[in-house]
Amino acid sequence: MDPIGRRPLTVKQPLQPARAETKPAVVSTNTAQATGHTQKSGFEAVGVKTAQATQAAQGTWRGPADSEVGKAINTMLERLKGCDIKIKGDTPESLFRRAILDNKRITNDQLLAMTKVTLEQLDSGPKTREQVLKKIPNARELPVHKFTVALMSAATGIDPQKLSEACPDLGMTGAPGTPLLYAAKTERMQRSTALHDFTDYLRGAGIKGLNKAVWGVEDRILSAAVSALGGGRY
């Protein structure tokens, strides 16, 4: 190792090393331009990804992010990001956060019970499907139906396509088999119907207390009346 002995060689050919040193700078600049100046250094990019991952898996007053309920909640919220339909200013995610997650009348046990509900427990059955599609042929294509399916699918983990096929009445106002069955025109009614279907169908699947937590009464008909009149604890 003789660094002093090599100095004359470096002095004799100064231009070549200079060019070699400038090339990486040019490549770096072009790369930044090609990506719209959005690409950061490797270390900084890792930091951004870590921050985003931490933000995506937050703990709440209900429990830490790594607790059973924390993991369930973050999974639900992640699923909800797939639907950006808005009804009266709410996406399925914002309505779920406000009416369900932030509702202190709803327990962690109820939230965990939602994750165990099966498609068979929610299935409307062939007779109801026939009645709904006879009266509202495009039920499955309506935004309010897709909005309601997104809520239910996020909470239960049931595939949204299968849920839509099994329950075309989700998001429809009224009751199948009665003259009072229609697709609501106003966004206020659509939103309240979507939320009431969410709580009442889960009540029917065995999760008691959801109607009372959101509407103030547990009875299916009375809670639907509160919903239609614009009431609710959300």
PDB file of N, CA and C in Angstrom, residues 93-183:
ATOM      1  N   GLU A  93     -66.215   3.767   4.495  1.00  0.00           N
ATOM      2  CA  GLU A  93     -65.218   3.859   5.575  1.00  0.00           C
ATOM      3  C   GLU A  93     -65.577   4.937   6.583  1.00  0.00           C
ATOM      4  N   SER A  94     -65.932   6.126   6.118  1.00  0.00           N
ATOM      5  CA  SER A  94     -66.225   7.216   7.061  1.00  0.00           C
ATOM      6  C   SER A  94     -67.482   6.928   7.876  1.00  0.00           C
ATOM      7  N   LEU A  95     -68.486   6.312   7.249  1.00  0.00           N
ATOM      8  CA  LEU A  95     -69.705   5.974   7.984  1.00  0.00           C
ATOM      9  C   LEU A  95     -69.425   4.871   9.005  1.00  0.00           C
ATOM     10  N   PHE A  96     -68.624   3.890   8.623  1.00  0.00           N
ATOM     11  CA  PHE A  96     -68.279   2.796   9.527  1.00  0.00           C
ATOM     12  C   PHE A  96     -67.491   3.317  10.731  1.00  0.00           C
ATOM     13  N   ARG A  97     -66.548   4.208  10.468  1.00  0.00           N
ATOM     14  CA  ARG A  97     -65.766   4.783  11.565  1.00  0.00           C
ATOM     15  C   ARG A  97     -66.671   5.523  12.543  1.00  0.00           C
ATOM     16  N   ARG A  98     -67.525   6.378  12.015  1.00  0.00           N
ATOM     17  CA  ARG A  98     -68.340   7.243  12.875  1.00  0.00           C
ATOM     18  C   ARG A  98     -69.445   6.487  13.599  1.00  0.00           C
ATOM     19  N   ALA A  99     -70.183   5.656  12.850  1.00  0.00           N
ATOM     20  CA  ALA A  99     -71.366   5.005  13.426  1.00  0.00           C
ATOM     21  C   ALA A  99     -71.046   3.734  14.201  1.00  0.00           C
ATOM     22  N   ILE A 100     -69.955   3.066  13.839  1.00  0.00           N
ATOM     23  CA  ILE A 100     -69.644   1.780  14.464  1.00  0.00           C
ATOM     24  C   ILE A 100     -68.390   1.858  15.345  1.00  0.00           C
ATOM     25  N   LEU A 101     -67.255   2.181  14.767  1.00  0.00           N
ATOM     26  CA  LEU A 101     -66.008   2.154  15.536  1.00  0.00           C
ATOM     27  C   LEU A 101     -65.964   3.199  16.647  1.00  0.00           C
ATOM     28  N   ASP A 102     -66.468   4.397  16.371  1.00  0.00           N
ATOM     29  CA  ASP A 102     -66.433   5.458  17.385  1.00  0.00           C
ATOM     30  C   ASP A 102     -67.630   5.418  18.328  1.00  0.00           C
ATOM     31  N   ASN A 103     -68.528   4.489  18.101  1.00  0.00           N
ATOM     32  CA  ASN A 103     -69.738   4.364  18.919  1.00  0.00           C
ATOM     33  C   ASN A 103     -69.409   3.533  20.166  1.00  0.00           C
ATOM     34  N   LYS A 104     -69.362   4.191  21.311  1.00  0.00           N
ATOM     35  CA  LYS A 104     -68.961   3.497  22.543  1.00  0.00           C
ATOM     36  C   LYS A 104     -70.025   2.540  23.058  1.00  0.00           C
ATOM     37  N   ARG A 105     -71.186   2.547  22.444  1.00  0.00           N
ATOM     38  CA  ARG A 105     -72.226   1.580  22.833  1.00  0.00           C
ATOM     39  C   ARG A 105     -71.980   0.222  22.172  1.00  0.00           C
ATOM     40  N   ILE A 106     -71.140   0.221  21.156  1.00  0.00           N
ATOM     41  CA  ILE A 106     -70.788  -1.028  20.481  1.00  0.00           C
ATOM     42  C   ILE A 106     -69.521  -1.574  21.137  1.00  0.00           C
ATOM     43  N   THR A 107     -69.569  -2.828  21.531  1.00  0.00           N
ATOM     44  CA  THR A 107     -68.467  -3.432  22.275  1.00  0.00           C
ATOM     45  C   THR A 107     -67.437  -4.075  21.353  1.00  0.00           C
ATOM     46  N   ASN A 108     -66.260  -4.310  21.909  1.00  0.00           N
ATOM     47  CA  ASN A 108     -65.224  -5.027  21.160  1.00  0.00           C
ATOM     48  C   ASN A 108     -65.674  -6.449  20.833  1.00  0.00           C
ATOM     49  N   ASP A 109     -66.421  -7.054  21.745  1.00  0.00           N
ATOM     50  CA  ASP A 109     -66.924  -8.416  21.491  1.00  0.00           C
ATOM     51  C   ASP A 109     -67.856  -8.438  20.282  1.00  0.00           C
ATOM     52  N   GLN A 110     -68.660  -7.391  20.130  1.00  0.00           N
ATOM     53  CA  GLN A 110     -69.548  -7.320  18.966  1.00  0.00           C
ATOM     54  C   GLN A 110     -68.733  -7.173  17.677  1.00  0.00           C
ATOM     55  N   LEU A 111     -67.686  -6.366  17.731  1.00  0.00           N
ATOM     56  CA  LEU A 111     -66.830  -6.199  16.553  1.00  0.00           C
ATOM     57  C   LEU A 111     -66.161  -7.518  16.172  1.00  0.00           C
ATOM     58  N   LEU A 112     -65.669  -8.228  17.160  1.00  0.00           N
ATOM     59  CA  LEU A 112     -65.022  -9.509  16.883  1.00  0.00           C
ATOM     60  C   LEU A 112     -66.027 -10.538  16.381  1.00  0.00           C
ATOM     61  N   ALA A 113     -67.255 -10.464  16.881  1.00  0.00           N
ATOM     62  CA  ALA A 113     -68.302 -11.387  16.429  1.00  0.00           C
ATOM     63  C   ALA A 113     -68.620 -11.166  14.952  1.00  0.00           C
ATOM     64  N   MET A 114     -68.503  -9.919  14.493  1.00  0.00           N
ATOM     65  CA  MET A 114     -68.757  -9.623  13.076  1.00  0.00           C
ATOM     66  C   MET A 114     -67.827 -10.416  12.176  1.00  0.00           C
ATOM     67  N   THR A 115     -66.587 -10.599  12.606  1.00  0.00           N
ATOM     68  CA  THR A 115     -65.597 -11.282  11.772  1.00  0.00           C
ATOM     69  C   THR A 115     -65.890 -12.770  11.626  1.00  0.00           C
ATOM     70  N   LYS A 116     -66.789 -13.283  12.435  1.00  0.00           N
ATOM     71  CA  LYS A 116     -67.113 -14.717  12.410  1.00  0.00           C
ATOM     72  C   LYS A 116     -68.434 -15.021  11.687  1.00  0.00           C
ATOM     73  N   VAL A 117     -69.135 -13.967  11.231  1.00  0.00           N
ATOM     74  CA  VAL A 117     -70.405 -14.167  10.526  1.00  0.00           C
ATOM     75  C   VAL A 117     -70.136 -14.780   9.154  1.00  0.00           C
ATOM     76  N   THR A 118     -70.952 -15.750   8.768  1.00  0.00           N
ATOM     77  CA  THR A 118     -70.770 -16.446   7.491  1.00  0.00           C
ATOM     78  C   THR A 118     -71.807 -15.994   6.460  1.00  0.00           C
ATOM     79  N   LEU A 119     -71.542 -16.323   5.210  1.00  0.00           N
ATOM     80  CA  LEU A 119     -72.470 -15.993   4.132  1.00  0.00           C
ATOM     81  C   LEU A 119     -73.808 -16.690   4.338  1.00  0.00           C
ATOM     82  N   GLU A 120     -73.775 -17.911   4.835  1.00  0.00           N
ATOM     83  CA  GLU A 120     -75.006 -18.669   5.060  1.00  0.00           C
ATOM     84  C   GLU A 120     -75.914 -17.975   6.075  1.00  0.00           C
ATOM     85  N   GLN A 121     -75.331 -17.291   7.046  1.00  0.00           N
ATOM     86  CA  GLN A 121     -76.125 -16.594   8.049  1.00  0.00           C
ATOM     87  C   GLN A 121     -76.811 -15.346   7.492  1.00  0.00           C
ATOM     88  N   LEU A 122     -76.253 -14.791   6.430  1.00  0.00           N
ATOM     89  CA  LEU A 122     -76.804 -13.562   5.844  1.00  0.00           C
ATOM     90  C   LEU A 122     -77.649 -13.821   4.599  1.00  0.00           C
ATOM     91  N   ASP A 123     -77.472 -14.963   3.990  1.00  0.00           N
ATOM     92  CA  ASP A 123     -78.143 -15.286   2.722  1.00  0.00           C
ATOM     93  C   ASP A 123     -79.647 -15.015   2.801  1.00  0.00           C
ATOM     94  N   SER A 124     -80.141 -14.203   1.862  1.00  0.00           N
ATOM     95  CA  SER A 124     -81.557 -13.822   1.857  1.00  0.00           C
ATOM     96  C   SER A 124     -82.477 -14.960   1.416  1.00  0.00           C
ATOM     97  N   GLY A 125     -81.936 -15.915   0.681  1.00  0.00           N
ATOM     98  CA  GLY A 125     -82.748 -17.036   0.230  1.00  0.00           C
ATOM     99  C   GLY A 125     -83.348 -16.791  -1.140  1.00  0.00           C
ATOM    100  N   PRO A 126     -83.675 -17.852  -1.860  1.00  0.00           N
ATOM    101  CA  PRO A 126     -84.177 -17.735  -3.246  1.00  0.00           C
ATOM    102  C   PRO A 126     -85.482 -16.958  -3.363  1.00  0.00           C
ATOM    103  N   LYS A 127     -86.385 -17.123  -2.407  1.00  0.00           N
ATOM    104  CA  LYS A 127     -87.675 -16.441  -2.485  1.00  0.00           C
ATOM    105  C   LYS A 127     -87.507 -14.932  -2.387  1.00  0.00           C
ATOM    106  N   THR A 128     -86.696 -14.483  -1.422  1.00  0.00           N
ATOM    107  CA  THR A 128     -86.456 -13.046  -1.258  1.00  0.00           C
ATOM    108  C   THR A 128     -85.734 -12.477  -2.470  1.00  0.00           C
ATOM    109  N   ARG A 129     -84.738 -13.201  -2.963  1.00  0.00           N
ATOM    110  CA  ARG A 129     -84.013 -12.736  -4.151  1.00  0.00           C
ATOM    111  C   ARG A 129     -84.968 -12.537  -5.322  1.00  0.00           C
ATOM    112  N   GLU A 130     -85.873 -13.474  -5.500  1.00  0.00           N
ATOM    113  CA  GLU A 130     -86.848 -13.377  -6.605  1.00  0.00           C
ATOM    114  C   GLU A 130     -87.747 -12.158  -6.428  1.00  0.00           C
ATOM    115  N   GLN A 131     -88.220 -11.940  -5.212  1.00  0.00           N
ATOM    116  CA  GLN A 131     -89.105 -10.813  -4.941  1.00  0.00           C
ATOM    117  C   GLN A 131     -88.408  -9.473  -5.184  1.00  0.00           C
ATOM    118  N   VAL A 132     -87.162  -9.392  -4.733  1.00  0.00           N
ATOM    119  CA  VAL A 132     -86.405  -8.140  -4.878  1.00  0.00           C
ATOM    120  C   VAL A 132     -86.128  -7.845  -6.345  1.00  0.00           C
ATOM    121  N   LEU A 133     -85.629  -8.824  -7.067  1.00  0.00           N
ATOM    122  CA  LEU A 133     -85.244  -8.595  -8.455  1.00  0.00           C
ATOM    123  C   LEU A 133     -86.446  -8.417  -9.377  1.00  0.00           C
ATOM    124  N   LYS A 134     -87.587  -8.942  -8.966  1.00  0.00           N
ATOM    125  CA  LYS A 134     -88.808  -8.720  -9.741  1.00  0.00           C
ATOM    126  C   LYS A 134     -89.247  -7.261  -9.635  1.00  0.00           C
ATOM    127  N   LYS A 135     -89.082  -6.692  -8.448  1.00  0.00           N
ATOM    128  CA  LYS A 135     -89.512  -5.313  -8.223  1.00  0.00           C
ATOM    129  C   LYS A 135     -88.421  -4.302  -8.566  1.00  0.00           C
ATOM    130  N   ILE A 136     -87.152  -4.684  -8.306  1.00  0.00           N
ATOM    131  CA  ILE A 136     -86.023  -3.776  -8.580  1.00  0.00           C
ATOM    132  C   ILE A 136     -84.979  -4.576  -9.362  1.00  0.00           C
ATOM    133  N   PRO A 137     -85.175  -4.753 -10.676  1.00  0.00           N
ATOM    134  CA  PRO A 137     -84.300  -5.627 -11.480  1.00  0.00           C
ATOM    135  C   PRO A 137     -82.820  -5.247 -11.425  1.00  0.00           C
ATOM    136  N   ASN A 138     -82.542  -3.946 -11.281  1.00  0.00           N
ATOM    137  CA  ASN A 138     -81.144  -3.489 -11.282  1.00  0.00           C
ATOM    138  C   ASN A 138     -80.606  -3.269  -9.872  1.00  0.00           C
ATOM    139  N   ALA A 139     -81.198  -3.940  -8.894  1.00  0.00           N
ATOM    140  CA  ALA A 139     -80.820  -3.714  -7.497  1.00  0.00           C
ATOM    141  C   ALA A 139     -79.310  -3.828  -7.277  1.00  0.00           C
ATOM    142  N   ARG A 140     -78.700  -4.836  -7.856  1.00  0.00           N
ATOM    143  CA  ARG A 140     -77.270  -5.071  -7.617  1.00  0.00           C
ATOM    144  C   ARG A 140     -76.364  -4.015  -8.243  1.00  0.00           C
ATOM    145  N   GLU A 141     -76.912  -3.244  -9.169  1.00  0.00           N
ATOM    146  CA  GLU A 141     -76.106  -2.227  -9.845  1.00  0.00           C
ATOM    147  C   GLU A 141     -76.185  -0.868  -9.163  1.00  0.00           C
ATOM    148  N   LEU A 142     -77.069  -0.711  -8.212  1.00  0.00           N
ATOM    149  CA  LEU A 142     -77.281   0.589  -7.579  1.00  0.00           C
ATOM    150  C   LEU A 142     -76.144   0.925  -6.608  1.00  0.00           C
ATOM    151  N   PRO A 143     -75.714   2.197  -6.581  1.00  0.00           N
ATOM    152  CA  PRO A 143     -74.644   2.616  -5.661  1.00  0.00           C
ATOM    153  C   PRO A 143     -74.946   2.298  -4.198  1.00  0.00           C
ATOM    154  N   VAL A 144     -76.214   2.441  -3.789  1.00  0.00           N
ATOM    155  CA  VAL A 144     -76.543   2.182  -2.389  1.00  0.00           C
ATOM    156  C   VAL A 144     -76.354   0.700  -2.045  1.00  0.00           C
ATOM    157  N   HIS A 145     -76.625  -0.178  -2.990  1.00  0.00           N
ATOM    158  CA  HIS A 145     -76.404  -1.609  -2.767  1.00  0.00           C
ATOM    159  C   HIS A 145     -74.909  -1.889  -2.633  1.00  0.00           C
ATOM    160  N   LYS A 146     -74.116  -1.341  -3.543  1.00  0.00           N
ATOM    161  CA  LYS A 146     -72.670  -1.551  -3.495  1.00  0.00           C
ATOM    162  C   LYS A 146     -72.073  -0.962  -2.221  1.00  0.00           C
ATOM    163  N   PHE A 147     -72.590   0.161  -1.801  1.00  0.00           N
ATOM    164  CA  PHE A 147     -72.152   0.823  -0.565  1.00  0.00           C
ATOM    165  C   PHE A 147     -72.421  -0.099   0.631  1.00  0.00           C
ATOM    166  N   THR A 148     -73.629  -0.649   0.692  1.00  0.00           N
ATOM    167  CA  THR A 148     -74.019  -1.522   1.807  1.00  0.00           C
ATOM    168  C   THR A 148     -73.227  -2.820   1.792  1.00  0.00           C
ATOM    169  N   VAL A 149     -73.030  -3.378   0.618  1.00  0.00           N
ATOM    170  CA  VAL A 149     -72.236  -4.598   0.486  1.00  0.00           C
ATOM    171  C   VAL A 149     -70.805  -4.345   0.967  1.00  0.00           C
ATOM    172  N   ALA A 150     -70.259  -3.171   0.643  1.00  0.00           N
ATOM    173  CA  ALA A 150     -68.896  -2.839   1.080  1.00  0.00           C
ATOM    174  C   ALA A 150     -68.806  -2.807   2.600  1.00  0.00           C
ATOM    175  N   LEU A 151     -69.800  -2.230   3.255  1.00  0.00           N
ATOM    176  CA  LEU A 151     -69.833  -2.200   4.720  1.00  0.00           C
ATOM    177  C   LEU A 151     -69.831  -3.617   5.296  1.00  0.00           C
ATOM    178  N   MET A 152     -70.753  -4.434   4.793  1.00  0.00           N
ATOM    179  CA  MET A 152     -70.917  -5.778   5.329  1.00  0.00           C
ATOM    180  C   MET A 152     -69.717  -6.665   5.006  1.00  0.00           C
ATOM    181  N   SER A 153     -69.196  -6.560   3.819  1.00  0.00           N
ATOM    182  CA  SER A 153     -68.050  -7.355   3.416  1.00  0.00           C
ATOM    183  C   SER A 153     -66.813  -7.013   4.233  1.00  0.00           C
ATOM    184  N   ALA A 154     -66.617  -5.724   4.492  1.00  0.00           N
ATOM    185  CA  ALA A 154     -65.454  -5.288   5.272  1.00  0.00           C
ATOM    186  C   ALA A 154     -65.496  -5.834   6.693  1.00  0.00           C
ATOM    187  N   ALA A 155     -66.668  -5.819   7.289  1.00  0.00           N
ATOM    188  CA  ALA A 155     -66.803  -6.265   8.680  1.00  0.00           C
ATOM    189  C   ALA A 155     -66.702  -7.776   8.816  1.00  0.00           C
ATOM    190  N   THR A 156     -67.223  -8.509   7.842  1.00  0.00           N
ATOM    191  CA  THR A 156     -67.300  -9.972   7.956  1.00  0.00           C
ATOM    192  C   THR A 156     -66.190 -10.709   7.227  1.00  0.00           C
ATOM    193  N   GLY A 157     -65.626 -10.068   6.215  1.00  0.00           N
ATOM    194  CA  GLY A 157     -64.620 -10.741   5.396  1.00  0.00           C
ATOM    195  C   GLY A 157     -65.218 -11.577   4.278  1.00  0.00           C
ATOM    196  N   ILE A 158     -66.546 -11.520   4.122  1.00  0.00           N
ATOM    197  CA  ILE A 158     -67.210 -12.276   3.056  1.00  0.00           C
ATOM    198  C   ILE A 158     -66.946 -11.609   1.708  1.00  0.00           C
ATOM    199  N   ASP A 159     -66.684 -12.399   0.702  1.00  0.00           N
ATOM    200  CA  ASP A 159     -66.427 -11.867  -0.634  1.00  0.00           C
ATOM    201  C   ASP A 159     -67.602 -10.998  -1.089  1.00  0.00           C
ATOM    202  N   PRO A 160     -67.341  -9.742  -1.509  1.00  0.00           N
ATOM    203  CA  PRO A 160     -68.434  -8.836  -1.875  1.00  0.00           C
ATOM    204  C   PRO A 160     -69.297  -9.326  -3.029  1.00  0.00           C
ATOM    205  N   GLN A 161     -68.688 -10.009  -3.994  1.00  0.00           N
ATOM    206  CA  GLN A 161     -69.454 -10.518  -5.133  1.00  0.00           C
ATOM    207  C   GLN A 161     -70.436 -11.591  -4.684  1.00  0.00           C
ATOM    208  N   LYS A 162     -69.979 -12.494  -3.828  1.00  0.00           N
ATOM    209  CA  LYS A 162     -70.857 -13.547  -3.315  1.00  0.00           C
ATOM    210  C   LYS A 162     -71.955 -12.953  -2.439  1.00  0.00           C
ATOM    211  N   LEU A 163     -71.600 -11.928  -1.678  1.00  0.00           N
ATOM    212  CA  LEU A 163     -72.577 -11.280  -0.810  1.00  0.00           C
ATOM    213  C   LEU A 163     -73.651 -10.582  -1.629  1.00  0.00           C
ATOM    214  N   SER A 164     -73.246  -9.928  -2.701  1.00  0.00           N
ATOM    215  CA  SER A 164     -74.200  -9.258  -3.585  1.00  0.00           C
ATOM    216  C   SER A 164     -75.129 -10.264  -4.253  1.00  0.00           C
ATOM    217  N   GLU A 165     -74.580 -11.390  -4.670  1.00  0.00           N
ATOM    218  CA  GLU A 165     -75.401 -12.420  -5.303  1.00  0.00           C
ATOM    219  C   GLU A 165     -76.424 -12.989  -4.322  1.00  0.00           C
ATOM    220  N   ALA A 166     -76.007 -13.197  -3.086  1.00  0.00           N
ATOM    221  CA  ALA A 166     -76.881 -13.813  -2.085  1.00  0.00           C
ATOM    222  C   ALA A 166     -77.900 -12.841  -1.507  1.00  0.00           C
ATOM    223  N   CYS A 167     -77.562 -11.551  -1.488  1.00  0.00           N
ATOM    224  CA  CYS A 167     -78.420 -10.555  -0.816  1.00  0.00           C
ATOM    225  C   CYS A 167     -78.642  -9.312  -1.678  1.00  0.00           C
ATOM    226  N   PRO A 168     -79.385  -9.413  -2.767  1.00  0.00           N
ATOM    227  CA  PRO A 168     -79.644  -8.231  -3.599  1.00  0.00           C
ATOM    228  C   PRO A 168     -80.483  -7.189  -2.863  1.00  0.00           C
ATOM    229  N   ASP A 169     -81.103  -7.572  -1.747  1.00  0.00           N
ATOM    230  CA  ASP A 169     -81.928  -6.643  -0.978  1.00  0.00           C
ATOM    231  C   ASP A 169     -81.104  -5.711  -0.103  1.00  0.00           C
ATOM    232  N   LEU A 170     -79.802  -5.947   0.044  1.00  0.00           N
ATOM    233  CA  LEU A 170     -78.966  -5.043   0.833  1.00  0.00           C
ATOM    234  C   LEU A 170     -78.989  -3.643   0.225  1.00  0.00           C
ATOM    235  N   GLY A 171     -79.389  -2.677   1.030  1.00  0.00           N
ATOM    236  CA  GLY A 171     -79.455  -1.292   0.572  1.00  0.00           C
ATOM    237  C   GLY A 171     -80.813  -0.883   0.031  1.00  0.00           C
ATOM    238  N   MET A 172     -81.735  -1.850  -0.103  1.00  0.00           N
ATOM    239  CA  MET A 172     -83.082  -1.516  -0.570  1.00  0.00           C
ATOM    240  C   MET A 172     -83.949  -1.143   0.640  1.00  0.00           C
ATOM    241  N   THR A 173     -84.736  -0.116   0.488  1.00  0.00           N
ATOM    242  CA  THR A 173     -85.584   0.361   1.578  1.00  0.00           C
ATOM    243  C   THR A 173     -86.890  -0.423   1.622  1.00  0.00           C
ATOM    244  N   GLY A 174     -87.320  -0.761   2.831  1.00  0.00           N
ATOM    245  CA  GLY A 174     -88.551  -1.534   2.990  1.00  0.00           C
ATOM    246  C   GLY A 174     -88.259  -2.996   3.217  1.00  0.00           C
ATOM    247  N   ALA A 175     -89.233  -3.830   2.967  1.00  0.00           N
ATOM    248  CA  ALA A 175     -89.083  -5.262   3.228  1.00  0.00           C
ATOM    249  C   ALA A 175     -89.603  -6.086   2.055  1.00  0.00           C
ATOM    250  N   PRO A 176     -88.839  -7.096   1.637  1.00  0.00           N
ATOM    251  CA  PRO A 176     -89.309  -7.984   0.565  1.00  0.00           C
ATOM    252  C   PRO A 176     -90.616  -8.660   0.970  1.00  0.00           C
ATOM    253  N   GLY A 177     -91.472  -8.888  -0.015  1.00  0.00           N
ATOM    254  CA  GLY A 177     -92.751  -9.527   0.266  1.00  0.00           C
ATOM    255  C   GLY A 177     -93.817  -8.566   0.734  1.00  0.00           C
ATOM    256  N   THR A 178     -93.497  -7.272   0.769  1.00  0.00           N
ATOM    257  CA  THR A 178     -94.479  -6.245   1.149  1.00  0.00           C
ATOM    258  C   THR A 178     -94.514  -5.180   0.057  1.00  0.00           C
ATOM    259  N   PRO A 179     -95.573  -4.368   0.027  1.00  0.00           N
ATOM    260  CA  PRO A 179     -95.635  -3.290  -0.963  1.00  0.00           C
ATOM    261  C   PRO A 179     -94.543  -2.245  -0.733  1.00  0.00           C
ATOM    262  N   LEU A 180     -94.005  -2.212   0.508  1.00  0.00           N
ATOM    263  CA  LEU A 180     -92.997  -1.214   0.848  1.00  0.00           C
ATOM    264  C   LEU A 180     -91.597  -1.781   0.593  1.00  0.00           C
ATOM    265  N   LEU A 181     -91.214  -1.779  -0.658  1.00  0.00           N
ATOM    266  CA  LEU A 181     -89.869  -2.189  -1.057  1.00  0.00           C
ATOM    267  C   LEU A 181     -89.470  -1.361  -2.270  1.00  0.00           C
ATOM    268  N   TYR A 182     -88.439  -0.564  -2.107  1.00  0.00           N
ATOM    269  CA  TYR A 182     -88.031   0.317  -3.206  1.00  0.00           C
ATOM    270  C   TYR A 182     -86.580   0.763  -3.013  1.00  0.00           C
ATOM    271  N   ALA A 183     -86.022   1.308  -4.070  1.00  0.00           N
ATOM    272  CA  ALA A 183     -84.686   1.898  -4.003  1.00  0.00           C
ATOM    273  C   ALA A 183     -84.862   3.380  -3.698  1.00  0.00           C
TER     274      ALA A 183
END
